[in-house]
Coordinates of C-alpha atoms in Angstrom, one line a residue:
M1 CA 48.4 49.7 194.2
F2 CA 52.3 50.0 195.8
H3 CA 51.3 48.5 198.9
R4 CA 49.7 45.8 197.4
I5 CA 52.4 44.9 195.1
K6 CA 54.9 44.9 198.1
K7 CA 52.5 42.9 199.8
F8 CA 52.3 40.3 197.0
F9 CA 56.1 40.0 197.2
G10 CA 56.7 39.7 200.6
K11 CA 54.5 36.6 200.9
I12 CA 56.9 35.1 198.2
F13 CA 60.3 36.0 200.2
G14 CA 59.1 35.0 203.5
K15 CA 58.5 39.0 204.7
K16 CA 56.5 39.2 207.9
E17 CA 53.6 41.6 207.8
K18 CA 53.0 44.2 210.6
T19 CA 49.8 43.3 212.6
F20 CA 48.4 45.4 215.5
V21 CA 48.9 43.4 218.9
D22 CA 45.4 44.7 220.3
T23 CA 42.6 45.1 217.8
P24 CA 41.8 48.7 217.3
V25 CA 38.3 50.2 216.4
L26 CA 37.6 53.2 214.2
S27 CA 34.3 55.0 213.9
V28 CA 34.2 56.6 210.3
D29 CA 31.1 59.0 209.4
I30 CA 30.4 59.2 205.8
D31 CA 29.2 62.8 204.9
N32 CA 32.2 65.3 204.6
T33 CA 34.5 62.4 206.3
L34 CA 34.7 59.3 204.0
V35 CA 32.7 61.0 201.0
M36 CA 33.0 64.7 200.1
K37 CA 29.8 66.4 199.1
N38 CA 31.4 68.7 197.0
K39 CA 32.6 66.2 194.9
K40 CA 30.6 65.1 191.8
I41 CA 31.1 62.0 192.2
N42 CA 30.0 60.0 195.3
L43 CA 32.9 57.5 195.6
V44 CA 35.5 57.2 198.5
D45 CA 38.7 58.7 197.4
K46 CA 41.2 55.9 196.6
F47 CA 43.9 56.7 199.0
D48 CA 41.5 56.5 201.7
R49 CA 40.3 53.3 200.3
E50 CA 43.9 52.1 200.4
A51 CA 44.7 53.2 203.7
L52 CA 41.2 50.8 205.1
E53 CA 42.5 48.2 203.5
K54 CA 45.6 48.5 205.3
F55 CA 44.2 48.9 208.5
I56 CA 41.9 46.1 208.2
D57 CA 44.6 43.7 206.8
A58 CA 46.5 44.4 209.9
G59 CA 43.7 43.5 212.3
G60 CA 41.9 46.7 212.7
V61 CA 38.0 46.8 212.7
V62 CA 36.2 49.4 210.5
C63 CA 32.7 50.8 211.5
I64 CA 30.6 53.1 209.2
N65 CA 28.9 55.0 211.3
S66 CA 26.2 57.4 209.7
N67 CA 22.9 58.9 209.8
C68 CA 22.2 57.8 206.4
P69 CA 20.0 55.1 205.8
H70 CA 21.4 51.2 205.7
K71 CA 21.2 50.8 202.2
T72 CA 23.2 53.9 201.2
C73 CA 26.0 53.1 203.9
V74 CA 26.3 50.0 202.5
K75 CA 26.8 51.5 199.2
I76 CA 29.7 53.5 200.5
A77 CA 31.4 50.5 202.4
K78 CA 31.6 48.8 199.3
S79 CA 32.8 51.7 197.5
A80 CA 35.6 52.0 200.2
G81 CA 36.4 48.5 199.8
I82 CA 35.4 47.2 203.3
K83 CA 34.8 43.5 203.0
S84 CA 34.2 43.0 206.8
G85 CA 33.1 45.1 209.3
Y86 CA 30.4 46.9 210.8
I87 CA 27.7 49.3 210.0
S88 CA 25.4 51.6 212.4
S89 CA 23.3 53.5 210.2
N90 CA 20.1 56.3 211.0
N91 CA 21.9 57.5 213.9
G92 CA 22.7 54.2 215.3
S93 CA 19.2 52.7 215.2
L94 CA 20.7 49.7 213.1
V95 CA 23.7 48.4 213.9
T96 CA 24.8 45.2 211.8
K97 CA 28.1 43.3 211.3
F98 CA 29.4 41.2 207.8
G99 CA 32.3 39.9 205.8
K100 CA 34.7 37.3 206.6
M101 CA 35.5 37.8 210.1
F102 CA 31.9 36.8 210.9
G103 CA 32.0 33.9 208.2
T104 CA 29.2 35.4 206.4
K105 CA 28.7 37.9 203.3
N106 CA 25.4 39.0 204.2
H107 CA 24.6 41.2 206.9
I108 CA 23.8 40.5 210.4
S109 CA 21.5 42.5 212.5
I110 CA 22.9 42.9 216.3
K111 CA 20.7 45.8 217.0
K112 CA 17.6 47.5 215.5
T113 CA 16.2 50.5 217.5
A114 CA 12.9 52.5 215.8
L115 CA 10.7 55.3 216.4
D116 CA 7.2 54.4 217.8
R117 CA 3.9 55.4 215.7
E118 CA 2.6 58.0 218.1
T119 CA 6.2 59.8 218.5
I120 CA 6.2 60.3 214.4
N121 CA 2.5 61.5 214.4
S122 CA 3.0 63.8 217.2
V123 CA 6.0 65.5 216.2
I124 CA 4.5 65.8 212.1
M125 CA 1.6 67.2 213.4
A126 CA 3.5 69.8 215.4
L127 CA 5.7 70.4 213.1
R128 CA 2.8 71.0 210.3
E129 CA 1.2 73.5 212.8
N130 CA 4.0 75.5 213.5
V131 CA 6.2 75.5 211.0
P132 CA 4.8 75.2 207.7
D133 CA 8.4 76.1 205.5
A134 CA 10.1 72.9 207.0
V135 CA 10.4 69.5 205.0
V136 CA 9.5 66.1 207.1
A137 CA 11.9 63.0 205.7
L138 CA 11.5 59.8 207.3
S139 CA 14.3 57.3 207.0
T140 CA 13.8 53.7 207.2
D141 CA 16.4 50.5 206.7
N142 CA 16.5 51.3 203.0
K143 CA 14.4 54.1 201.8
K144 CA 14.0 57.9 202.6
Y145 CA 10.5 59.0 202.2
Y146 CA 9.5 62.8 202.0
V147 CA 6.3 63.9 203.8
N148 CA 3.8 66.3 202.4
K149 CA 0.0 67.3 202.7
R150 CA -0.7 64.9 199.4
G151 CA 1.0 61.9 200.5
I152 CA 4.2 60.5 200.7
E153 CA 6.6 60.2 198.1
T154 CA 9.6 57.8 197.9
T155 CA 12.0 59.0 195.1
I156 CA 15.3 60.4 196.1
M157 CA 14.6 64.5 195.2
K158 CA 16.8 67.4 195.0
I159 CA 16.6 70.3 197.0
S160 CA 14.7 72.2 194.2
Q161 CA 12.1 70.0 194.2
L162 CA 11.7 70.0 198.0
A163 CA 11.0 73.3 197.7
K164 CA 7.4 72.2 196.6
I165 CA 6.6 70.1 199.9
R166 CA 4.8 72.4 202.3
N167 CA 3.5 71.3 205.5
G168 CA 3.2 68.0 207.6
Y169 CA 1.5 64.7 207.1
S170 CA -0.2 62.5 209.8
F171 CA 0.7 58.7 209.2
S172 CA -3.0 58.1 210.4
N173 CA -4.1 58.6 206.8
D174 CA -2.3 55.8 205.3
E175 CA -2.1 53.0 207.4
K176 CA -1.1 50.5 204.9
L177 CA 2.3 52.4 204.1
F178 CA 3.1 52.3 207.9
E179 CA 2.4 48.5 207.6
D180 CA 4.6 48.0 205.2
M181 CA 7.4 49.4 206.9
K182 CA 7.0 47.1 209.5
G183 CA 8.5 49.4 212.7
S184 CA 11.7 49.9 210.4
A185 CA 11.2 53.9 210.8
R186 CA 14.5 54.7 212.2
M187 CA 14.8 58.7 212.0
L188 CA 12.9 62.0 211.1
Q189 CA 14.6 64.7 209.3
I190 CA 13.4 68.0 209.6
I191 CA 14.9 69.8 206.8
P192 CA 14.6 74.2 207.0
M193 CA 13.4 74.9 203.6
P194 CA 12.7 78.9 202.6
K195 CA 10.8 80.2 199.8
F196 CA 12.8 80.1 196.9
A197 CA 11.9 83.7 196.1
I198 CA 14.0 84.9 198.8
L199 CA 17.0 83.1 197.3
K200 CA 16.3 85.0 193.7
K201 CA 15.2 88.3 195.3
E202 CA 17.4 88.8 198.0
G203 CA 20.5 86.3 197.9
K204 CA 21.9 83.8 199.7
K205 CA 22.6 85.7 202.9
A206 CA 18.6 86.7 203.6
Y207 CA 18.2 82.8 202.3
K208 CA 20.4 81.5 204.9
E209 CA 19.3 83.9 207.5
A210 CA 15.7 82.4 206.7
Q211 CA 16.9 78.9 206.9
K212 CA 18.2 79.9 210.7
N213 CA 14.8 81.1 211.5
I214 CA 13.3 77.8 210.6
M215 CA 15.4 75.6 212.5
K216 CA 14.7 77.9 215.6
K217 CA 10.9 77.3 215.0
V218 CA 12.0 73.6 214.3
V219 CA 13.8 73.4 218.0
K220 CA 11.0 75.4 219.6
T221 CA 8.2 73.3 218.5
L222 CA 10.4 69.8 219.5
E223 CA 10.9 71.0 222.9
G224 CA 7.0 72.1 223.3
V225 CA 6.5 68.4 222.0
K226 CA 9.0 66.7 224.8
N227 CA 7.8 69.0 227.6
S228 CA 4.3 68.5 226.9
E229 CA 1.9 66.7 229.2
K230 CA 2.2 63.1 226.8
A231 CA 6.2 63.7 227.0
D232 CA 6.6 60.4 228.5
S233 CA 4.8 58.5 226.1
I234 CA 6.4 60.2 223.1
P235 CA 10.2 60.0 224.0
F236 CA 13.1 61.2 221.2
G237 CA 16.2 62.5 221.0
Y238 CA 17.3 65.3 218.3
S239 CA 20.3 66.6 216.6
I240 CA 21.1 69.5 214.5
N241 CA 23.6 69.3 211.8
T242 CA 24.1 71.2 208.4
A243 CA 21.4 69.3 206.7
G244 CA 18.7 70.5 209.5
V245 CA 17.4 68.6 212.8
Q246 CA 17.3 64.6 213.0
I247 CA 15.1 62.8 215.3
F248 CA 15.3 59.3 216.3
N249 CA 14.7 57.1 219.4
P250 CA 16.6 58.1 222.6
E251 CA 18.0 54.7 222.6
A252 CA 20.1 55.2 220.1
S253 CA 23.5 56.9 219.0
K254 CA 26.6 57.0 217.5
S255 CA 27.9 56.2 220.9
K256 CA 25.6 53.4 221.7
A257 CA 26.2 52.1 218.4
I258 CA 30.1 51.8 219.0
E259 CA 29.4 50.1 222.6
I260 CA 27.0 47.5 220.7
V261 CA 30.5 47.0 218.5
V262 CA 32.7 46.6 221.2
D263 CA 30.6 44.2 223.2
D264 CA 30.1 42.0 220.3
L265 CA 33.7 41.7 219.5
A266 CA 34.2 40.9 223.5
E267 CA 32.0 38.1 222.2
Q268 CA 34.2 36.9 219.5
N269 CA 37.0 37.1 222.7
R270 CA 38.4 40.3 221.0
K271 CA 38.5 42.2 223.6
V272 CA 39.0 46.1 222.8
K273 CA 40.7 48.4 225.5
P274 CA 39.3 51.7 225.8
N275 CA 42.3 53.7 224.4
R276 CA 42.1 51.6 221.2
V277 CA 38.7 52.7 220.2
F278 CA 39.0 55.8 217.4
A279 CA 36.4 58.1 216.0
V280 CA 36.5 60.7 212.9
G281 CA 33.9 63.0 211.7
D282 CA 33.1 66.6 211.0
G283 CA 29.7 67.4 212.9
Y284 CA 28.2 67.6 216.2
G285 CA 27.1 64.1 216.2
D286 CA 30.5 62.8 215.8
L287 CA 31.8 64.7 218.6
E288 CA 29.2 62.8 220.7
S289 CA 31.1 59.3 219.6
V290 CA 34.1 60.6 221.8
S291 CA 32.1 59.8 225.0
A292 CA 31.1 56.4 223.7
L293 CA 32.5 53.8 226.2
K294 CA 30.6 53.6 229.4
D295 CA 33.0 55.4 231.8
N296 CA 35.5 55.4 229.6
P297 CA 35.2 58.3 226.8
L298 CA 37.9 58.4 223.6
K299 CA 40.9 59.5 224.4
Q300 CA 41.9 59.7 220.7
F301 CA 39.1 61.3 218.4
Y302 CA 39.8 63.2 215.0
L303 CA 37.8 66.0 213.3
M304 CA 37.8 66.9 209.5
D305 CA 39.3 70.1 208.8
T306 CA 36.2 71.1 206.6
A307 CA 34.3 71.1 209.8
K308 CA 32.7 74.5 211.0
D309 CA 34.4 76.3 213.2
D310 CA 32.0 76.4 216.4
V311 CA 32.2 72.5 216.1
K312 CA 36.1 72.8 216.1
L313 CA 35.5 74.8 219.2
K314 CA 33.2 72.6 221.1
A315 CA 35.8 70.0 220.1
K316 CA 38.6 71.6 221.8
K317 CA 36.3 71.8 225.1
I318 CA 35.6 68.5 224.9
A319 CA 38.9 67.6 224.6
S320 CA 40.0 69.9 227.8
Q321 CA 37.1 68.2 230.1
I322 CA 38.2 64.6 228.8
A323 CA 41.7 65.3 229.9
K324 CA 40.8 67.2 233.0
N325 CA 38.7 64.1 234.0
S326 CA 41.2 61.7 233.4
G327 CA 44.3 63.6 235.1
E328 CA 46.2 63.7 231.9
K329 CA 47.8 67.0 230.3
E330 CA 45.8 67.1 227.1
S331 CA 43.3 64.7 225.5
Q332 CA 44.5 63.6 222.1
F333 CA 42.6 65.3 219.5
K334 CA 43.8 65.9 216.0
I335 CA 42.3 67.9 213.3
V336 CA 43.1 65.8 210.1
K337 CA 42.1 66.5 206.2
S338 CA 41.5 62.9 205.3
V339 CA 40.4 59.6 207.0
E340 CA 43.7 58.5 205.4
D341 CA 45.6 60.6 207.5
T342 CA 43.8 59.6 210.9
I343 CA 44.7 56.0 209.8
N344 CA 47.9 57.0 209.4
D345 CA 48.4 58.7 212.9
I346 CA 46.7 55.9 214.3
R347 CA 49.3 53.6 213.1
S348 CA 51.9 55.6 213.8
K349 CA 51.0 55.7 217.7
S350 CA 49.7 51.7 217.8
E351 CA 52.0 49.5 219.2
L352 CA 52.2 47.2 216.5
N353 CA 53.8 43.1 216.6
E354 CA 55.8 41.5 213.7
M355 CA 53.8 38.3 213.6
E356 CA 53.1 36.1 209.9
K357 CA 49.8 36.0 209.0

C-alpha cells in the first residue's frame, strides 16, 4: 500500500520513477513458489503481489511457468495481480499472452503442443498392465481428467478419493470424450497411490516407501515404452516431481516456453538480452528452465529454500557447470524465501534508468 501512495504523490509532484533500461523477463513457478501448498488459502502472498506489480510497472515481463492446467494458471495470475504478461501451462504445452502490453484482455495463444492419441493410449495401457497402484490424470487446457477402469471422472478429487481409482483405461473406449478434447490433451500425470491400509497399519514411513517403489515401477514402465519397437511413433518426455511423474510432448518444456516468450517480445521490438532472463521455482522441472535460451543458459536463477535437498544439490552442480562453460568464477544462483526476495534481488543487481512515464 505504501508504494502505491508514494507512486501517487510522485506523479502529483512530478517525481520520476525508476524504470528498467533493458526488458527483464522473470519465469515464475506456481506450486510452492508463488503459492505455498502448506497454506490453507490458495492465493498469492500480498508481498509477492506488490513486488510483482513493481516489477511490471518498471518494465519487467512476468511469465507464469507451471505444470498446472491453463485455467488454474489464469486464476493464480489474477490472484497475483498480473494484468499483462505470459502464461505457460502444462509444462510449456500451451503458451499464451494477455493484457495491455498486447492491446487485449483476452489470452492469445502463441504455441500449442499436445500429446498424440497413440502416445496416451500406449502409456496408459502399459501402466495398467505393470503398475496397478497408480492413478492417471490427463490435463487439458481447462480441466483435469482422472482415468479409471470404469471411465473418466472430471471432478477435482482429494487424495483420499483418488485412492479408490485403480488400473488404467484406454481412450479407445470413449471416442466422444477424446473428440471433445479437440487435441488439447496437454499432459499425463501419474500419481503413486499405495493402499491406504499401509498408512493406517504401518505408518507414514512405510507409505512413503511404498510410493517410492510405485514410482520406480512407473519409470521402468515408461522406459520400456520409450525403448519399444514402436518408440518412434510414440515420442514423449517425462519429469519426476513430488506429485508423481508428468508425461508430455517432447516438443514442450518450461525452457522452450521461455524461448517462445523471448522470441515473441523480440517481434514487438523488445529484444531481451540473455543475462536479463531469470527463473524462480522449487523443483527439477524449474532447474530445466536455467538452460532456457539457445546456447545461452540463464546466468541468474533462483531456488526456493523449501526445495528438497537433492534439488538444491543438483542446482549447485548446474550452477558450477554454467560458470565453467562461460569462463566465470561462479554462476549467479541463489536460494530465496519468496518471489518478493527474488524480485528485490533482480532490482538490486539490475541497471535502472531515471525516466518519466
